[in-house]
Short mmCIF file of C-alpha atoms in Angstrom, two decimals:
data_model
loop_
_atom_site.label_atom_id
_atom_site.label_comp_id
_atom_site.label_asym_id
_atom_site.label_seq_id
_atom_site.Cartn_x
_atom_site.Cartn_y
_atom_site.Cartn_z
CA MET A 1475 6.66 5.00 30.58
CA SER A 1476 7.70 1.37 29.94
CA ASP A 1477 9.23 0.19 26.67
CA LEU A 1478 5.99 -1.61 25.80
CA ASP A 1479 3.96 1.55 26.42
CA THR A 1480 6.35 3.54 24.26
CA LEU A 1481 6.25 0.96 21.47
CA ARG A 1482 2.44 1.04 21.48
CA ARG A 1483 2.52 4.84 21.37
CA THR A 1484 4.85 4.59 18.37
CA ALA A 1485 2.28 2.41 16.55
CA GLU A 1486 -0.53 4.80 17.51
CA ARG A 1487 1.45 7.84 16.30
CA TYR A 1488 2.08 6.05 13.00
CA GLY A 1489 -1.69 5.60 12.53
CA LEU A 1490 -2.43 9.16 13.58
CA GLY A 1491 0.17 10.46 11.13
CA ALA A 1492 -1.49 8.50 8.33
CA ASP A 1493 -4.97 9.72 9.29
CA ARG A 1494 -3.96 13.37 9.63
CA ARG A 1495 -1.62 13.23 6.61
CA ASP A 1496 1.08 14.48 8.99
CA LYS A 1497 4.61 13.73 7.81
CA ALA A 1498 6.08 15.22 11.00
CA LEU A 1499 4.42 12.47 13.04
CA TRP A 1500 5.91 9.83 10.76
CA ARG A 1501 9.34 11.45 11.10
CA GLU A 1502 9.00 10.92 14.87
CA VAL A 1503 8.40 7.19 14.54
CA LEU A 1504 10.21 6.02 11.38
CA ALA A 1505 13.95 5.39 11.27
CA ASP A 1506 15.95 6.83 8.36
CA ASP A 1507 16.49 3.30 7.02
CA VAL A 1508 12.90 2.10 7.52
CA GLU A 1509 11.41 -0.42 5.14
CA ILE A 1510 7.63 -0.76 4.81
CA VAL A 1511 6.32 -3.68 2.78
CA GLY A 1512 2.86 -4.95 1.99
CA PRO A 1513 0.73 -6.54 -0.70
CA GLY A 1514 2.31 -5.41 -3.96
CA PHE A 1515 4.74 -2.84 -2.55
CA ALA A 1516 8.05 -2.39 -0.76
CA ILE A 1517 9.34 1.08 0.11
CA SER A 1518 12.77 1.68 1.63
CA GLY A 1519 14.00 4.81 3.37
CA LEU A 1520 12.30 7.54 5.36
CA GLU A 1521 11.86 10.07 2.58
CA ALA A 1522 10.41 7.52 0.16
CA ASN A 1523 7.95 6.30 2.80
CA LEU A 1524 6.81 9.84 3.56
CA GLY A 1525 5.48 9.86 0.00
CA SER A 1526 2.89 7.31 1.15
CA ILE A 1527 1.21 10.15 3.04
CA ASP A 1528 0.64 11.92 -0.29
CA HIS A 1529 -0.77 8.72 -1.78
CA LEU A 1530 -3.26 8.39 1.10
CA ALA A 1531 -4.43 11.97 0.52
CA HIS A 1532 -5.08 11.29 -3.18
CA ALA A 1533 -6.57 7.82 -2.87
CA PHE A 1534 -8.95 8.28 0.08
CA LYS A 1535 -11.28 10.94 1.46
CA ALA A 1536 -10.30 9.93 5.00
CA THR A 1537 -8.71 7.06 6.90
CA ARG A 1538 -8.84 5.78 10.45
CA HIS A 1539 -6.22 3.45 11.89
CA VAL A 1540 -6.88 1.72 15.22
CA VAL A 1541 -4.27 -0.28 17.14
CA HIS A 1542 -5.96 -3.19 18.90
CA ASP A 1543 -3.22 -5.16 20.61
CA MET A 1544 0.46 -5.98 20.37
CA ASP A 1545 2.75 -8.90 21.11
CA VAL A 1546 6.30 -7.52 21.42
CA VAL A 1547 9.66 -8.81 22.57
CA VAL A 1548 12.28 -6.22 23.59
CA SER A 1549 15.95 -7.17 23.41
CA GLY A 1550 18.20 -4.31 24.49
CA ASP A 1551 17.79 -1.51 21.96
CA THR A 1552 15.76 -3.53 19.45
CA ALA A 1553 12.26 -4.94 19.52
CA GLN A 1554 10.11 -7.06 17.27
CA GLY A 1555 6.54 -8.17 17.33
CA GLU A 1556 3.09 -8.14 15.87
CA THR A 1557 0.70 -5.19 15.99
CA ARG A 1558 -2.92 -6.06 15.25
CA SER A 1559 -4.86 -3.17 13.76
CA THR A 1560 -7.81 -2.12 11.68
CA ALA A 1561 -7.47 0.43 8.89
CA GLU A 1562 -10.58 2.07 7.48
CA HIS A 1563 -10.37 3.89 4.15
CA ARG A 1564 -13.25 6.15 3.08
CA MET A 1565 -13.61 6.51 -0.67
CA ALA A 1566 -16.13 7.13 -3.40
CA GLY A 1567 -18.27 4.11 -4.20
CA PRO A 1568 -19.49 2.97 -7.60
CA ASP A 1569 -23.01 4.37 -7.08
CA GLY A 1570 -21.92 7.88 -6.09
CA GLY A 1571 -22.12 7.33 -2.34
CA ASP A 1572 -19.10 6.70 -0.15
CA VAL A 1573 -17.88 3.27 0.92
CA LEU A 1574 -15.50 2.13 3.61
CA LEU A 1575 -12.70 -0.27 2.69
CA VAL A 1576 -11.73 -1.98 5.96
CA TRP A 1577 -8.56 -4.03 6.40
CA ALA A 1578 -7.86 -6.45 9.25
CA ILE A 1579 -4.09 -6.03 9.64
CA ARG A 1580 -1.26 -7.84 11.40
CA TYR A 1581 1.84 -5.66 11.12
CA GLN A 1582 5.07 -7.62 11.53
CA ASP A 1583 7.13 -4.90 13.20
CA GLN A 1584 10.75 -4.23 14.05
CA TRP A 1585 11.93 -1.23 16.07
CA ARG A 1586 15.22 0.30 17.17
CA ARG A 1587 15.75 2.58 20.15
CA GLU A 1588 17.22 5.91 19.04
CA GLY A 1589 17.98 8.07 22.07
CA ASP A 1590 14.80 8.18 24.14
CA ALA A 1591 12.56 7.15 21.22
CA TRP A 1592 11.65 3.87 19.56
CA LYS A 1593 11.49 3.99 15.76
CA PHE A 1594 10.23 1.51 13.23
CA THR A 1595 12.96 -0.07 11.13
CA ARG A 1596 10.56 -2.41 9.33
CA ARG A 1597 6.80 -2.83 9.03
CA GLU A 1598 5.30 -5.64 7.04
CA LEU A 1599 1.62 -5.13 6.38
CA VAL A 1600 -0.27 -8.44 6.38
CA VAL A 1601 -3.92 -8.02 5.44
CA ASP A 1602 -5.92 -10.99 6.73
CA TRP A 1603 -9.17 -9.87 5.09
CA GLU A 1604 -10.94 -6.83 3.77
CA GLU A 1605 -14.50 -5.68 3.83
CA VAL A 1606 -16.30 -3.00 1.83
CA ARG A 1607 -19.39 -1.44 3.33
CA PRO A 1608 -21.48 1.70 2.80
CA VAL A 1609 -20.90 4.81 4.89
CA HIS A 1610 -23.79 6.66 6.47
CA ASP A 1611 -23.06 10.11 7.93
CA VAL A 1612 -24.80 10.88 11.19
CA GLY A 1613 -24.09 14.59 11.39
CA GLY A 1614 -20.30 14.73 11.60
CA GLY A 1615 -19.61 14.69 7.88
CA SER A 1616 -16.45 13.04 6.57
CA ALA A 1617 -14.03 11.67 9.10
#
């Protein structure tokens, strides 16, 4: 697998970890000294960032993160680039039905190679826009 393939897999595993509330997946892809920043927050260190998984579980009924494309430059054992994604957050709406809060995201990412793995050392969450729309189940129930 090429470095670019592995870096994309790292971004996908990050999203899957968030969606499944799986801290073990985040441990695979986050460096001990990781910093994740976004609108109104900055969290440093692996253990502190794992707490974000608990926040997701309390704030949303379900989430779905999709990695669209990436523009990455690898330099030895470090890499940096932009990961374009969509994050969908299912939550209770004001009228009793569920709504979907959708973010168009451009992560500004930095990675470091640790052994055979690439790990995030920094993720800056840039939300270009958000959209709120109703959710209509079609037989599968909550995501």
